[in-house]
mmCIF file of C-alpha atoms in Angstrom:
data_model
loop_
_atom_site.group_PDB
_atom_site.id
_atom_site.type_symbol
_atom_site.label_atom_id
_atom_site.label_comp_id
_atom_site.label_asym_id
_atom_site.label_seq_id
_atom_site.Cartn_x
_atom_site.Cartn_y
_atom_site.Cartn_z
ATOM 1 C CA ALA A 19 34.203 -43.489 -25.278
ATOM 2 C CA THR A 20 33.489 -41.845 -28.474
ATOM 3 C CA ILE A 21 34.851 -42.996 -31.839
ATOM 4 C CA CYS A 22 36.703 -40.304 -34.061
ATOM 5 C CA SER A 23 38.824 -39.367 -37.017
ATOM 6 C CA VAL A 24 39.520 -35.572 -36.324
ATOM 7 C CA ASN A 25 38.888 -33.327 -33.197
ATOM 8 C CA SER A 26 35.600 -31.555 -34.813
ATOM 9 C CA GLU A 27 34.013 -35.133 -34.057
ATOM 10 C CA CYS A 28 34.382 -34.838 -30.135
ATOM 11 C CA PHE A 29 32.311 -32.918 -28.126
ATOM 12 C CA ALA A 30 33.427 -29.355 -26.458
ATOM 13 C CA ASN A 31 37.183 -29.663 -25.115
ATOM 14 C CA ALA A 32 38.532 -32.992 -26.316
ATOM 15 C CA ASN A 33 40.976 -34.256 -28.784
ATOM 16 C CA CYS A 34 40.627 -36.939 -31.255
ATOM 17 C CA GLU A 35 43.521 -39.240 -30.062
ATOM 18 C CA ASN A 36 44.048 -42.873 -31.560
ATOM 19 C CA GLY A 37 40.383 -42.854 -32.970
ATOM 20 C CA PHE A 38 38.871 -41.881 -29.325
ATOM 21 C CA CYS A 39 37.833 -38.828 -28.247
ATOM 22 C CA VAL A 40 39.764 -38.104 -25.352
ATOM 23 C CA ALA A 41 39.160 -34.753 -22.751
ATOM 24 C CA SER A 42 41.930 -32.141 -22.728
ATOM 25 C CA LEU A 43 43.893 -31.301 -19.650
ATOM 26 C CA LYS A 44 43.916 -27.909 -18.535
ATOM 27 C CA ARG A 45 46.763 -25.988 -19.135
ATOM 28 C CA CYS A 46 48.989 -23.006 -17.072
ATOM 29 C CA SER A 47 48.863 -19.416 -18.852
ATOM 30 C CA MET A 48 51.434 -18.693 -21.047
ATOM 31 C CA ASP A 49 53.130 -21.984 -20.136
ATOM 32 C CA CYS A 50 54.715 -20.593 -17.043
ATOM 33 C CA SER A 51 56.904 -18.632 -19.574
ATOM 34 C CA GLY A 52 59.389 -21.354 -20.048
ATOM 35 C CA HIS A 53 60.468 -20.732 -16.218
ATOM 36 C CA GLY A 54 58.175 -23.482 -14.520
ATOM 37 C CA LYS A 55 56.248 -26.488 -14.738
ATOM 38 C CA CYS A 56 52.409 -26.795 -15.098
ATOM 39 C CA VAL A 57 51.248 -28.622 -12.234
ATOM 40 C CA PHE A 58 47.432 -29.249 -10.972
ATOM 41 C CA VAL A 59 45.805 -29.089 -7.467
ATOM 42 C CA ASN A 60 42.856 -29.801 -5.871
ATOM 43 C CA SER A 61 40.786 -26.470 -6.019
ATOM 44 C CA GLY A 62 39.732 -27.152 -1.888
ATOM 45 C CA SER A 63 43.018 -28.847 -0.585
ATOM 46 C CA GLY A 64 45.902 -27.488 -2.343
ATOM 47 C CA LEU A 65 46.971 -31.072 -2.696
ATOM 48 C CA GLU A 66 48.676 -32.136 -5.913
ATOM 49 C CA LEU A 67 46.960 -34.187 -8.647
ATOM 50 C CA SER A 68 48.209 -36.237 -11.711
ATOM 51 C CA GLU A 69 45.450 -34.855 -14.104
ATOM 52 C CA CYS A 70 42.995 -32.124 -14.377
ATOM 53 C CA TYR A 71 40.706 -31.991 -17.120
ATOM 54 C CA VAL A 72 39.120 -28.488 -18.678
ATOM 55 C CA GLY A 73 35.349 -27.886 -17.194
ATOM 56 C CA ASP A 74 36.347 -29.639 -13.825
ATOM 57 C CA SER A 75 35.901 -27.218 -11.387
ATOM 58 C CA GLN A 76 37.285 -29.073 -8.480
ATOM 59 C CA CYS A 77 40.754 -28.682 -9.858
ATOM 60 C CA THR A 78 43.069 -25.938 -11.078
ATOM 61 C CA ALA A 79 46.392 -25.393 -13.191
ATOM 62 C CA LEU A 80 48.693 -23.583 -11.438
ATOM 63 C CA CYS A 81 53.061 -22.706 -12.294
ATOM 64 C CA ARG A 82 55.150 -24.329 -10.273
ATOM 65 C CA CYS A 83 58.004 -21.383 -11.261
ATOM 66 C CA ASP A 84 61.966 -22.112 -11.208
ATOM 67 C CA GLU A 85 64.063 -21.223 -8.139
ATOM 68 C CA ASP A 86 64.793 -18.050 -9.432
ATOM 69 C CA TYR A 87 61.203 -17.215 -10.679
ATOM 70 C CA LEU A 88 59.634 -17.843 -7.509
ATOM 71 C CA GLY A 89 56.744 -15.059 -6.608
ATOM 72 C CA SER A 90 55.519 -14.313 -9.733
ATOM 73 C CA ALA A 91 52.225 -16.124 -10.634
ATOM 74 C CA LEU A 92 52.803 -16.677 -14.409
ATOM 75 C CA CYS A 93 57.086 -17.224 -13.959
ATOM 76 C CA THR A 94 57.093 -14.173 -15.965
ATOM 77 C CA MET A 95 59.730 -12.510 -13.887
ATOM 78 C CA ASN A 96 62.656 -13.401 -12.077
ATOM 79 C CA SER A 97 62.857 -12.065 -7.948
ATOM 80 C CA THR A 98 64.917 -9.113 -8.866
ATOM 81 C CA GLU A 99 62.498 -7.905 -11.476
ATOM 82 C CA LEU A 100 59.656 -9.046 -9.160
ATOM 83 C CA LEU A 101 61.085 -7.238 -6.177
ATOM 84 C CA LYS A 102 61.715 -3.927 -8.475
ATOM 85 C CA ARG A 103 57.764 -4.177 -9.346
ATOM 86 C CA LYS A 104 56.697 -4.615 -5.605
ATOM 87 C CA GLU A 105 58.531 -1.645 -4.936
ATOM 88 C CA ILE A 106 56.996 0.512 -8.013
ATOM 89 C CA ARG A 107 53.394 -0.826 -6.575
ATOM 90 C CA ASN A 108 54.512 -0.003 -3.031
ATOM 91 C CA GLN A 109 55.446 3.653 -3.930
ATOM 92 C CA LEU A 110 52.332 4.108 -6.098
ATOM 93 C CA VAL A 111 49.886 3.313 -3.335
ATOM 94 C CA SER A 112 51.867 5.365 -1.078
ATOM 95 C CA ASN A 113 51.750 7.987 -3.506
ATOM 96 C CA LEU A 114 48.020 7.527 -4.078
ATOM 97 C CA ALA A 115 47.397 7.478 0.030
ATOM 98 C CA ARG A 116 48.970 10.961 0.115
ATOM 99 C CA LEU A 117 46.757 12.302 -2.656
ATOM 100 C CA ALA A 118 43.784 11.019 -1.470
ATOM 101 C CA GLU A 119 44.671 12.570 2.442
ATOM 102 C CA ASN A 120 44.983 16.438 0.703
ATOM 103 C CA GLU A 121 42.538 16.382 -1.917
ATOM 104 C CA TYR A 122 38.780 17.268 -1.431
ATOM 105 C CA PRO A 123 36.733 14.366 -0.838
ATOM 106 C CA ASP A 124 34.193 15.355 -3.569
ATOM 107 C CA ARG A 125 32.596 12.700 -5.649
ATOM 108 C CA GLU A 126 34.623 13.086 -8.710
ATOM 109 C CA ALA A 127 37.661 12.802 -6.058
ATOM 110 C CA VAL A 128 36.423 9.493 -4.501
ATOM 111 C CA GLY A 129 35.710 8.236 -8.183
ATOM 112 C CA GLY A 130 39.145 8.739 -8.983
ATOM 113 C CA TRP A 131 40.805 7.150 -6.064
ATOM 114 C CA ILE A 132 38.809 3.782 -6.548
ATOM 115 C CA ASN A 133 39.942 3.431 -10.396
ATOM 116 C CA SER A 134 43.617 4.409 -9.435
ATOM 117 C CA LEU A 135 43.236 1.849 -6.581
ATOM 118 C CA SER A 136 41.436 -0.676 -8.945
ATOM 119 C CA GLU A 137 44.371 -0.214 -11.479
ATOM 120 C CA VAL A 138 47.496 -0.389 -9.025
ATOM 121 C CA THR A 139 45.923 -3.800 -7.324
ATOM 122 C CA GLN A 140 45.412 -5.543 -10.974
ATOM 123 C CA ARG A 141 48.786 -7.617 -10.156
ATOM 124 C CA GLN A 142 48.392 -9.200 -7.052
ATOM 125 C CA ASP A 143 51.393 -10.970 -7.010
ATOM 126 C CA GLU A 144 53.053 -7.454 -7.451
ATOM 127 C CA LEU A 145 51.996 -6.414 -3.710
ATOM 128 C CA SER A 146 53.796 -6.742 -1.261
ATOM 129 C CA SER A 147 52.742 -7.757 2.305
ATOM 130 C CA ASN A 148 53.267 -4.034 3.034
ATOM 131 C CA ALA A 149 51.755 -2.839 0.355
ATOM 132 C CA SER A 150 48.731 -4.577 0.890
ATOM 133 C CA THR A 151 48.391 -3.718 4.161
ATOM 134 C CA ALA A 152 48.412 -0.162 2.665
ATOM 135 C CA VAL A 153 45.878 -0.846 0.144
ATOM 136 C CA ILE A 154 43.226 -2.081 3.497
ATOM 137 C CA ASP A 155 43.987 1.148 4.984
ATOM 138 C CA LEU A 156 43.535 3.389 1.995
ATOM 139 C CA THR A 157 40.250 1.100 0.946
ATOM 140 C CA LYS A 158 38.793 1.965 4.702
ATOM 141 C CA PHE A 159 39.941 5.950 4.050
ATOM 142 C CA ILE A 160 38.305 5.578 0.742
ATOM 143 C CA LEU A 161 34.925 4.390 1.842
ATOM 144 C CA SER A 162 34.999 6.751 4.975
ATOM 145 C CA GLN A 163 35.300 9.820 2.427
ATOM 146 C CA ALA A 164 32.588 8.047 0.209
ATOM 147 C CA THR A 165 30.200 8.670 2.839
ATOM 148 C CA ILE A 166 31.343 12.587 3.202
ATOM 149 C CA ALA A 167 31.152 12.937 -1.117
ATOM 150 C CA ASP A 168 27.384 12.009 -0.810
#
């Protein structure tokens, strides 16, 4: 253990505590928005761990959300808000599919569909299982049209 008096005397991702450099624990993004608890899990097995240090690729810090905040990765939305977001994402995917089916598949259109699909799917926790299935179907359709556009 390295002796220290301030954090700057320690190696990267370590803090000076009680005169010794101590590796820092990983933290959850946004501290689970105050609606959950940060837990550490083994990246391979998913089993909960008592600690997980910065730089350790074998573990991850995840939010275990409070009961009404289940389903959102960072515990930012309650179940009602998340359901509304999922409905909106589902509608966006549906509208994009309709647009793709009715628009001529030239190079510019296909590029636009791909960019739009990328934007719509940025928040995976806001995609319902129906929307996820629709995304897969739309991706297959776009790929089939991309060969026509070449």
